[in-house]
Amino acid sequence: MALKTGREYLESLRVRDLDARYLGEKVVDPALHPVIGPSINSVAATYDVAHDPDPTVRELARARSEHPTGAGGQGPGRPAPEGEVINRFTHIHRSAEDLVKKVKLQRVLGRRTGSCFQRCVGWDALNALYITTHEMDAALGTSYHRRFLRFLAYVQSEDLVCQGAMTDVKGDRGARPGAQEDPDLYLRVVRRGDDHIVVRGAKAHQTGALSSHEIIVMPTLALGPGEEDYAVSFAVPSTSKGVVFIVGRQAADLRCLYDPPLDRGNPRFGGHEALTIFNDVEVPLDRVFMCGEAAYAGRLVERFAGFHRQSYGGCKAGVGDVLIGAAALAAEYNGVAGASHVKDKLVEMVHLNETIYACGLACSSEGRKTPAGSYIIDLLLANVCKQNVTRIPYEMARLAQDLAGGLVCTLPSARDLASPETGEFLLKYLKGVPGVAAEDRMKVMRLIEHLTLGRGAVGYLPESLHGAGSPQAQRLVIGRQAPLEECKRAAKTLAGIA
Ligand code: SF4
Ligand code: FE
């Protein structure tokens, strides 16, 4: 059955040999690595949710494959036959209802992990490529869609995690890819063989780099004539020769090395990103989904970005739920839960968080069918969703810190709590309301610190700002999609202007 458990997913990672580095050392087993392991747990949650005891959650996490591929898959397994139950994270959206379920599932997982669970990027890449390869084949007579369907069948039948690699390192932002001092600053094709291509470049900020089985590469911007070498999309296993991952640091990441785990805030779950190098990587042609069709690069980028801007309406609202809960607990433990300004700040946090979620649902409900048969979100609403996400979590973080008080950034360590010399002092002087242990009060302060200042803030704050495109990228699409003429017509009619 094409539906693995979290445990089976963890086992699938054990047998790989990734070329991955962190703090100058090779990462031998990401799942057991003290700093990277929590982010692998978050991805495992995307598997476990498909076996959830709650039937509503289980139903959200499951879908049916609708792509019979007689041609067979691209790996050791068999292709998922039509109608087979698959994990929704590998599904192509077949209705507006599917798009809504996506956002609901992401909220459930955001709430359960309090972190980035990493699997949406590849999911969004699959959906964007499904539409764009179909479009290229129809217009140009290429065979990208058929190739892509074979890859999709492999991903679905093996229940794989894909990472979506879009963001090039870009060098001089004022220069086009070909005008850079170093032409490798945008990933490009450097050689073409009879049955393969060779690519070189780097993709930045790769979410879930070490937790994925496959990397789906896409161009980073709209391209034009003369930029064909940069118009390339393909999939390669993460273990491919020439692929090197250099994991990024996160604030307070080394707290994972110290016990007891209280200081970590969210000891079990996390996220990670890496700079991914493609050092002359050979890609077989049956895994190439765009090669030289510069005119289609922009459409692929816009669709992928649209899907991922929808995603944030679910996941960030789920993490927001955790922050609201932590802020409410902090207020309770501090003994101020009844104060009217405290209640009002919690109301404000809920209002802000539901605004994000409402945008995610709205762009999904307004989704429409594409010529490929799959569904895509309403692009204007998806971009409005993400534009809100660039601001709202920062205000939520401010409110949570306000409610928590100064302890959120001055709290002594878990080791001092465990020390026979200082532990008693901390238990005595860090106590809040009667009936709540000082240690529990410390835990909730650490969780707020984690989400607003520590490792968790990477996913909740700057990623909300820059992930799926920085704020200005959404404003460009909003400007293009804005129904200004319709608005003007409505105003003229009411004002009596002929
Ligand atoms: Fe998914 Fe959110 Fe992480 Fe993006 S940031 S991969 S949408 S959980
Ligand atoms: Fe992201």
Coordinates of C-alpha atoms and ligand atoms in Angstrom, one line a residue:
M1 CA 0.0 0.0 0.0
A2 CA 1.3 3.4 -1.0
L3 CA 0.9 4.8 2.5
K4 CA 3.9 4.6 4.8
T5 CA 4.0 5.2 8.6
G6 CA 6.4 7.6 10.2
R7 CA 8.5 4.7 11.4
E8 CA 8.8 3.4 7.8
Y9 CA 9.8 6.8 6.7
L10 CA 12.5 7.0 9.3
E11 CA 13.8 3.6 8.2
S12 CA 13.9 4.8 4.5
L13 CA 16.3 7.5 5.6
R14 CA 18.7 5.2 7.4
V15 CA 20.0 3.4 4.3
R16 CA 21.1 6.5 2.4
D17 CA 24.5 8.2 2.1
L18 CA 23.9 11.9 1.7
D19 CA 26.7 14.4 1.2
A20 CA 25.5 16.7 4.0
R21 CA 27.5 19.0 6.3
Y22 CA 26.7 20.9 9.5
L23 CA 29.3 22.9 11.5
G24 CA 32.0 21.6 9.2
E25 CA 31.3 18.0 9.8
K26 CA 29.6 15.3 7.8
V27 CA 26.0 14.5 9.0
V28 CA 26.0 10.7 9.0
D29 CA 22.4 10.0 10.1
P30 CA 20.1 13.1 10.0
A31 CA 17.4 11.3 12.0
L32 CA 19.8 10.6 14.9
H33 CA 21.6 14.0 14.6
P34 CA 20.8 16.0 17.8
V35 CA 20.3 19.3 15.9
I36 CA 18.7 17.9 12.7
G37 CA 16.7 15.0 14.2
P38 CA 13.8 17.1 15.4
S39 CA 13.1 18.3 11.8
I40 CA 13.0 14.7 10.6
N41 CA 10.4 14.1 13.4
S42 CA 8.3 16.8 11.9
V43 CA 8.3 15.1 8.5
A44 CA 7.5 11.8 10.1
A45 CA 4.3 13.5 11.4
T46 CA 3.2 13.9 7.8
Y47 CA 3.2 10.1 7.5
D48 CA 1.7 9.4 10.9
V49 CA -1.2 11.7 10.2
A50 CA -2.4 9.4 7.5
H51 CA -2.8 6.7 10.1
D52 CA -4.4 9.0 12.7
P53 CA -6.9 7.5 15.2
D54 CA -9.2 10.4 14.4
P55 CA -11.0 9.5 11.2
T56 CA -11.5 13.2 10.2
V57 CA -7.7 13.8 10.4
R58 CA -7.0 10.5 8.6
E59 CA -9.4 11.5 5.8
L60 CA -7.7 14.9 5.4
A61 CA -4.3 13.1 5.1
R62 CA -5.4 10.6 2.5
A63 CA -6.3 10.9 -1.2
R64 CA -6.6 8.6 -4.2
S65 CA -4.2 8.4 -7.0
E66 CA -5.8 9.3 -10.4
H67 CA -2.9 8.6 -12.7
P68 CA -2.6 5.2 -14.2
T69 CA 0.8 5.0 -15.7
G70 CA 1.2 1.8 -17.7
A71 CA 4.8 2.9 -18.4
G72 CA 5.9 2.1 -14.9
G73 CA 7.6 4.1 -12.2
Q74 CA 11.2 5.3 -12.0
G75 CA 12.4 3.4 -9.0
P76 CA 12.4 0.0 -7.3
G77 CA 8.6 0.0 -6.5
R78 CA 5.6 -0.3 -8.7
P79 CA 3.5 2.7 -9.9
A80 CA 0.5 3.5 -7.8
P81 CA -2.5 2.2 -9.8
E82 CA -5.4 4.4 -10.4
G83 CA -7.6 4.7 -7.3
E84 CA -4.9 3.5 -4.8
V85 CA -4.9 5.3 -1.5
I86 CA -1.9 7.7 -1.2
N87 CA -0.7 10.3 1.2
R88 CA -2.2 13.6 0.3
F89 CA 1.3 15.2 0.3
T90 CA 1.9 13.4 -3.0
H91 CA -1.5 14.1 -4.5
I92 CA -2.5 16.3 -7.5
H93 CA -5.5 18.5 -6.5
R94 CA -8.6 17.4 -8.4
S95 CA -11.1 19.8 -7.0
A96 CA -11.5 23.0 -5.0
E97 CA -12.4 20.7 -2.1
D98 CA -8.9 19.1 -2.4
L99 CA -7.3 22.5 -2.2
V100 CA -9.4 23.3 1.0
K101 CA -8.3 19.9 2.5
K102 CA -4.7 20.8 1.8
V103 CA -4.9 23.9 4.0
K104 CA -6.8 22.2 6.7
L105 CA -4.2 19.4 6.8
Q106 CA -1.4 21.9 7.0
R107 CA -3.1 23.6 10.0
V108 CA -3.4 20.3 11.8
L109 CA 0.3 19.6 11.3
G110 CA 1.4 23.1 12.2
R111 CA -0.5 22.8 15.4
R112 CA 0.9 19.3 16.2
T113 CA 4.5 20.0 15.4
G114 CA 4.8 23.8 16.1
S115 CA 7.2 23.8 13.2
C116 CA 7.8 23.6 9.5
F117 CA 7.0 20.0 8.5
Q118 CA 8.8 20.6 5.2
R119 CA 6.8 18.4 2.9
C120 CA 4.6 21.0 1.2
V121 CA 7.4 22.5 -1.0
G122 CA 7.8 19.4 -3.0
W123 CA 4.0 18.9 -3.1
D124 CA 3.6 22.4 -4.5
A125 CA 6.3 21.7 -7.1
L126 CA 4.5 18.5 -8.2
N127 CA 1.3 20.4 -8.7
A128 CA 2.9 23.3 -10.5
L129 CA 4.8 20.9 -12.8
Y130 CA 1.7 18.9 -13.5
I131 CA 0.1 21.9 -15.1
T132 CA 3.1 23.4 -16.8
T133 CA 4.4 20.2 -18.4
H134 CA 0.9 19.6 -19.8
E135 CA 0.8 23.1 -21.1
M136 CA 4.2 22.7 -22.8
D137 CA 3.4 19.4 -24.4
A138 CA 0.1 20.8 -25.8
A139 CA 1.8 23.9 -27.3
L140 CA 5.2 22.6 -28.2
G141 CA 4.7 18.8 -28.9
T142 CA 7.3 17.9 -26.2
S143 CA 6.9 14.8 -23.9
Y144 CA 7.5 16.4 -20.6
H145 CA 4.1 15.6 -19.1
R146 CA 4.4 11.8 -19.8
R147 CA 7.9 11.8 -18.2
F148 CA 6.5 13.8 -15.3
L149 CA 3.6 11.4 -14.8
R150 CA 6.1 8.5 -14.5
F151 CA 8.0 10.4 -11.8
L152 CA 4.7 11.2 -10.0
A153 CA 3.7 7.6 -10.0
Y154 CA 7.0 6.7 -8.4
V155 CA 6.7 9.3 -5.7
Q156 CA 3.1 8.3 -5.0
S157 CA 3.7 4.5 -4.9
E158 CA 6.8 4.9 -2.7
D159 CA 5.2 7.6 -0.6
L160 CA 8.3 9.8 -0.9
V161 CA 9.3 13.3 0.3
C162 CA 10.3 15.7 -2.4
Q163 CA 11.9 19.1 -1.7
G164 CA 11.2 21.9 -4.2
A165 CA 14.3 23.7 -5.1
M166 CA 13.6 27.1 -6.7
T167 CA 15.6 29.9 -5.1
D168 CA 18.9 30.5 -6.9
V169 CA 21.7 32.3 -5.0
K170 CA 21.4 35.1 -7.5
G171 CA 24.7 36.9 -6.9
D172 CA 24.3 40.5 -8.1
R173 CA 20.5 41.1 -7.9
G174 CA 20.8 43.9 -10.5
A175 CA 22.1 41.5 -13.2
R176 CA 20.3 38.9 -15.3
P177 CA 21.5 35.3 -14.9
G178 CA 23.7 35.4 -18.0
A179 CA 25.2 38.8 -17.1
Q180 CA 26.6 37.6 -13.7
E181 CA 30.4 37.6 -13.2
D182 CA 30.0 33.9 -12.4
P183 CA 27.4 32.2 -14.7
D184 CA 26.8 29.5 -12.1
L185 CA 25.0 31.9 -9.7
Y186 CA 21.8 30.7 -11.3
L187 CA 21.5 27.0 -11.8
R188 CA 22.1 26.1 -15.4
V189 CA 22.6 23.3 -17.9
V190 CA 26.4 23.0 -18.6
R191 CA 26.3 20.0 -20.9
R192 CA 23.8 18.1 -23.0
G193 CA 24.3 14.4 -23.8
D194 CA 22.2 11.9 -25.8
D195 CA 20.3 10.6 -22.7
H196 CA 21.2 13.1 -20.0
I197 CA 22.0 16.7 -19.1
V198 CA 24.6 18.0 -16.6
V199 CA 23.7 20.9 -14.3
R200 CA 25.7 23.2 -12.1
G201 CA 24.6 25.8 -9.6
A202 CA 23.2 26.2 -6.1
K203 CA 19.8 26.5 -4.5
A204 CA 19.5 28.5 -1.3
H205 CA 17.3 28.1 1.8
Q206 CA 16.3 24.5 0.9
T207 CA 13.6 23.5 3.4
G208 CA 13.8 19.9 4.4
A209 CA 17.0 19.3 2.5
L210 CA 18.1 16.3 4.6
S211 CA 14.7 14.9 5.2
S212 CA 13.7 14.5 1.5
H213 CA 14.2 11.5 -0.8
E214 CA 14.0 13.6 -4.1
I215 CA 14.9 17.1 -5.1
I216 CA 12.7 18.8 -7.7
V217 CA 14.5 21.7 -9.3
M218 CA 12.8 24.6 -11.0
P219 CA 14.0 28.0 -12.4
T220 CA 13.8 30.9 -10.0
L221 CA 12.4 33.6 -12.3
A222 CA 10.7 34.4 -15.6
L223 CA 13.3 34.0 -18.4
G224 CA 13.5 35.1 -22.0
P225 CA 15.4 34.5 -25.3
G226 CA 19.1 33.9 -24.7
E227 CA 18.5 32.4 -21.2
E228 CA 17.6 28.9 -22.3
D229 CA 20.3 27.2 -20.3
Y230 CA 18.7 28.5 -17.1
A231 CA 15.2 27.3 -18.1
V232 CA 15.6 23.8 -16.6
S233 CA 13.5 21.7 -14.3
F234 CA 14.2 18.1 -13.3
A235 CA 14.1 15.7 -10.4
V236 CA 17.1 13.9 -8.9
P237 CA 17.5 11.7 -5.8
S238 CA 19.0 13.6 -2.8
T239 CA 21.9 11.0 -2.8
S240 CA 22.9 11.9 -6.4
K241 CA 26.6 12.3 -7.1
G242 CA 27.6 16.0 -7.0
V243 CA 24.7 17.1 -4.7
V244 CA 26.1 18.7 -1.5
F245 CA 24.0 20.0 1.3
I246 CA 25.4 22.6 3.7
V247 CA 23.0 23.0 6.6
G248 CA 22.2 26.5 7.8
R249 CA 22.6 27.6 11.4
Q250 CA 19.5 28.6 13.4
A251 CA 19.4 30.9 16.5
A252 CA 20.1 28.8 19.6
D253 CA 20.6 25.6 17.6
L254 CA 23.2 24.3 20.0
R255 CA 20.7 24.1 22.8
C256 CA 19.9 20.7 21.2
L257 CA 23.3 19.5 22.6
Y258 CA 22.5 20.3 26.2
D259 CA 20.4 18.4 28.6
P260 CA 17.9 18.6 30.2
P261 CA 15.8 19.4 27.1
L262 CA 13.7 22.2 28.8
D263 CA 15.8 25.0 27.2
R264 CA 14.9 23.8 23.7
G265 CA 11.3 25.0 23.9
N266 CA 10.0 22.5 21.4
P267 CA 12.3 19.5 22.1
R268 CA 10.6 17.0 19.7
F269 CA 10.0 19.0 16.5
G270 CA 11.8 21.5 14.3
G271 CA 12.8 22.5 10.8
H272 CA 16.0 23.0 8.9
E273 CA 17.3 24.5 5.7
A274 CA 20.4 24.0 3.6
L275 CA 22.4 25.6 0.8
T276 CA 22.2 22.8 -1.8
I277 CA 25.1 22.7 -4.3
F278 CA 24.7 21.0 -7.7
N279 CA 28.3 20.3 -8.6
D280 CA 28.0 19.0 -12.2
V281 CA 25.1 16.7 -11.5
E282 CA 24.1 14.3 -14.2
V283 CA 20.3 14.1 -14.8
P284 CA 18.8 11.4 -17.0
L285 CA 16.5 12.8 -19.7
D286 CA 13.5 10.9 -18.4
R287 CA 13.7 13.0 -15.2
V288 CA 14.0 16.3 -17.1
F289 CA 10.7 18.3 -17.2
M290 CA 11.8 21.5 -18.9
C291 CA 15.0 22.2 -20.8
G292 CA 15.4 25.4 -22.7
E293 CA 11.7 26.5 -22.9
A294 CA 12.5 29.9 -21.4
A295 CA 9.0 31.3 -22.1
Y296 CA 7.5 28.7 -19.7
A297 CA 9.8 29.4 -16.8
G298 CA 7.8 32.4 -15.5
R299 CA 4.6 30.4 -15.6
L300 CA 6.1 27.5 -13.6
V301 CA 7.5 30.0 -11.0
E302 CA 4.2 31.8 -10.7
R303 CA 2.2 28.6 -10.2
F304 CA 4.6 27.1 -7.7
A305 CA 4.8 30.4 -5.8
G306 CA 0.9 30.6 -5.8
F307 CA 0.6 27.1 -4.4
H308 CA 3.2 27.8 -1.7
R309 CA 1.6 31.1 -0.8
Q310 CA -1.6 29.2 -0.2
S311 CA 0.3 26.7 1.9
Y312 CA 1.3 29.3 4.4
G313 CA -2.4 30.1 5.1
G314 CA -2.5 26.6 6.7
C315 CA 0.9 25.9 8.3
K316 CA 1.5 29.3 9.8
A317 CA -2.0 29.4 11.3
G318 CA -1.3 26.0 12.9
V319 CA 1.9 27.3 14.4
G320 CA 0.0 30.4 15.4
D321 CA -2.4 28.2 17.4
V322 CA 0.5 26.9 19.4
L323 CA 1.7 30.5 20.1
I324 CA -1.7 31.6 21.1
G325 CA -2.0 28.6 23.5
A326 CA 1.4 29.3 24.9
A327 CA 0.6 33.0 25.4
A328 CA -2.7 32.1 27.1
L329 CA -0.9 29.6 29.4
A330 CA 1.8 32.2 30.3
A331 CA -0.9 34.7 31.3
E332 CA -2.6 32.0 33.3
Y333 CA 0.6 30.9 35.1
N334 CA 1.5 34.6 35.7
G335 CA -1.9 35.1 37.4
V336 CA -3.2 37.7 34.9
A337 CA -5.6 35.6 32.8
G338 CA -8.6 37.5 34.0
A339 CA -7.3 41.0 33.2
S340 CA -9.3 42.6 30.4
H341 CA -6.3 43.8 28.4
V342 CA -4.9 40.3 28.5
K343 CA -8.2 38.8 27.2
D344 CA -8.2 41.5 24.5
K345 CA -4.7 40.7 23.4
L346 CA -5.6 37.0 23.1
V347 CA -8.7 38.0 21.1
E348 CA -6.4 40.1 18.8
M349 CA -4.1 37.1 18.3
V350 CA -6.9 34.8 17.4
H351 CA -8.3 37.4 15.0
L352 CA -4.9 37.8 13.3
N353 CA -4.3 34.1 13.1
E354 CA -7.8 33.4 11.6
T355 CA -7.2 36.1 9.0
I356 CA -4.3 34.1 7.7
Y357 CA -6.3 30.9 7.7
A358 CA -9.3 32.6 6.1
C359 CA -7.1 33.7 3.2
G360 CA -5.8 30.2 2.7
L361 CA -9.3 28.8 2.6
A362 CA -10.6 31.6 0.3
C363 CA -7.9 31.1 -2.4
S364 CA -8.6 27.4 -2.2
S365 CA -12.4 27.5 -2.4
E366 CA -12.0 29.9 -5.4
G367 CA -9.7 27.4 -7.1
R368 CA -10.4 26.5 -10.7
K369 CA -9.8 23.7 -13.1
T370 CA -6.7 23.8 -15.4
P371 CA -6.5 22.4 -18.9
A372 CA -4.4 19.6 -17.4
G373 CA -7.5 18.5 -15.3
S374 CA -6.0 19.5 -12.0
Y375 CA -7.0 22.4 -9.8
I376 CA -5.1 25.6 -9.0
I377 CA -5.7 28.3 -6.4
D378 CA -7.0 31.7 -7.1
L379 CA -3.7 33.5 -7.6
L380 CA -4.8 37.0 -6.4
L381 CA -6.2 35.6 -3.1
A382 CA -3.2 33.3 -2.6
N383 CA -0.9 36.3 -2.9
V384 CA -3.0 38.3 -0.5
C385 CA -2.8 35.4 1.8
K386 CA 1.0 35.3 1.8
Q387 CA 1.2 39.2 2.0
N388 CA -0.7 38.9 5.3
V389 CA 1.6 36.1 6.4
T390 CA 4.6 38.5 5.9
R391 CA 3.2 40.7 8.6
I392 CA 0.8 38.9 11.0
P393 CA 3.2 36.4 12.7
Y394 CA 5.5 39.4 13.7
E395 CA 2.5 41.1 15.4
M396 CA 1.5 37.7 17.0
A397 CA 5.1 37.3 18.3
R398 CA 5.0 40.8 19.8
L399 CA 1.7 40.1 21.5
A400 CA 2.9 36.7 22.9
Q401 CA 6.1 38.3 24.3
D402 CA 4.0 41.1 25.8
L403 CA 1.7 38.5 27.5
A404 CA 4.6 36.3 28.7
G405 CA 6.6 39.1 30.3
G406 CA 10.4 39.6 30.5
L407 CA 11.1 36.1 31.7
V408 CA 10.8 35.1 28.1
C409 CA 14.3 36.4 27.5
T410 CA 16.0 36.3 30.9
L411 CA 15.1 32.8 32.2
P412 CA 18.0 30.9 33.8
S413 CA 18.9 27.5 32.3
A414 CA 17.5 24.0 32.8
R415 CA 20.9 23.1 34.2
D416 CA 20.6 25.7 36.9
L417 CA 17.2 24.2 37.7
A418 CA 18.7 20.8 38.0
S419 CA 21.7 22.0 40.1
P420 CA 21.5 21.2 43.8
E421 CA 23.0 24.6 44.5
T422 CA 20.5 26.7 42.6
G423 CA 17.5 24.5 41.8
E424 CA 15.7 25.3 45.0
F425 CA 16.0 29.1 44.4
L426 CA 14.5 28.8 41.0
L427 CA 11.6 26.6 42.1
K428 CA 10.9 29.2 44.9
Y429 CA 11.4 32.4 43.0
L430 CA 10.1 31.5 39.6
K431 CA 6.8 30.2 40.9
G432 CA 3.7 32.0 39.6
V433 CA 0.1 31.1 40.6
P434 CA -0.4 28.4 43.3
G435 CA -1.0 25.0 41.8
V436 CA 1.4 25.5 38.8
A437 CA 4.9 24.2 39.1
A438 CA 7.7 26.7 38.4
E439 CA 9.1 24.2 35.9
D440 CA 5.9 24.3 33.9
R441 CA 6.0 28.0 33.8
M442 CA 9.6 27.8 32.6
K443 CA 8.6 25.4 29.9
V444 CA 5.9 27.7 28.5
M445 CA 8.3 30.7 28.5
R446 CA 10.9 28.6 26.6
L447 CA 8.3 27.6 24.0
I448 CA 7.4 31.3 23.4
E449 CA 11.1 32.2 23.3
H450 CA 11.7 29.3 20.8
L451 CA 8.9 30.5 18.5
T452 CA 9.7 34.2 18.6
L453 CA 13.5 34.4 19.2
G454 CA 15.0 30.9 18.9
R455 CA 15.1 28.0 16.4
G456 CA 11.3 28.0 15.9
A457 CA 11.4 31.7 14.9
V458 CA 13.3 30.8 11.7
G459 CA 10.1 29.1 10.4
Y460 CA 7.6 31.3 12.1
L461 CA 9.1 34.8 11.4
P462 CA 11.7 35.3 8.6
E463 CA 10.4 32.4 6.7
S464 CA 6.9 34.0 6.8
L465 CA 8.6 37.1 5.4
H466 CA 10.7 35.6 2.7
G467 CA 9.5 32.0 2.2
A468 CA 7.5 31.5 -1.1
G469 CA 8.8 34.9 -2.2
S470 CA 9.5 38.1 -0.3
P471 CA 6.7 40.7 0.2
Q472 CA 7.5 42.6 -3.0
A473 CA 7.0 39.5 -5.1
Q474 CA 3.4 39.2 -3.9
R475 CA 2.8 42.9 -4.5
L476 CA 3.8 42.4 -8.1
V477 CA 1.3 39.6 -8.6
I478 CA -1.4 41.5 -6.7
G479 CA -0.8 44.5 -9.0
R480 CA -1.0 42.3 -12.1
Q481 CA -4.1 40.4 -10.9
A482 CA -6.0 43.4 -9.4
P483 CA -9.4 43.9 -11.1
L484 CA -8.9 47.7 -11.3
E485 CA -10.9 48.2 -14.5
E486 CA -13.9 46.4 -12.9
C487 CA -13.5 48.5 -9.8
K488 CA -13.4 51.7 -11.9
R489 CA -16.5 50.6 -13.9
A490 CA -18.4 50.0 -10.6
A491 CA -17.4 53.5 -9.4
K492 CA -18.4 55.1 -12.7
T493 CA -21.8 53.5 -12.7
L494 CA -22.6 54.6 -9.2
A495 CA -21.3 58.1 -9.7
G496 CA -23.2 58.4 -13.0
I497 CA -20.1 58.9 -15.2
A498 CA -20.8 58.0 -18.8
Ligands
SF4_1 FE1 5.0 23.5 4.6 FE2 4.8 25.7 5.9 FE3 7.1 24.4 6.0 FE4 6.4 25.7 3.7 S1 6.8 26.6 5.7 S2 7.1 23.5 3.9 S3 4.1 25.4 3.8 S4 5.1 23.7 6.8
FE2 FE 8.5 27.6 3.3

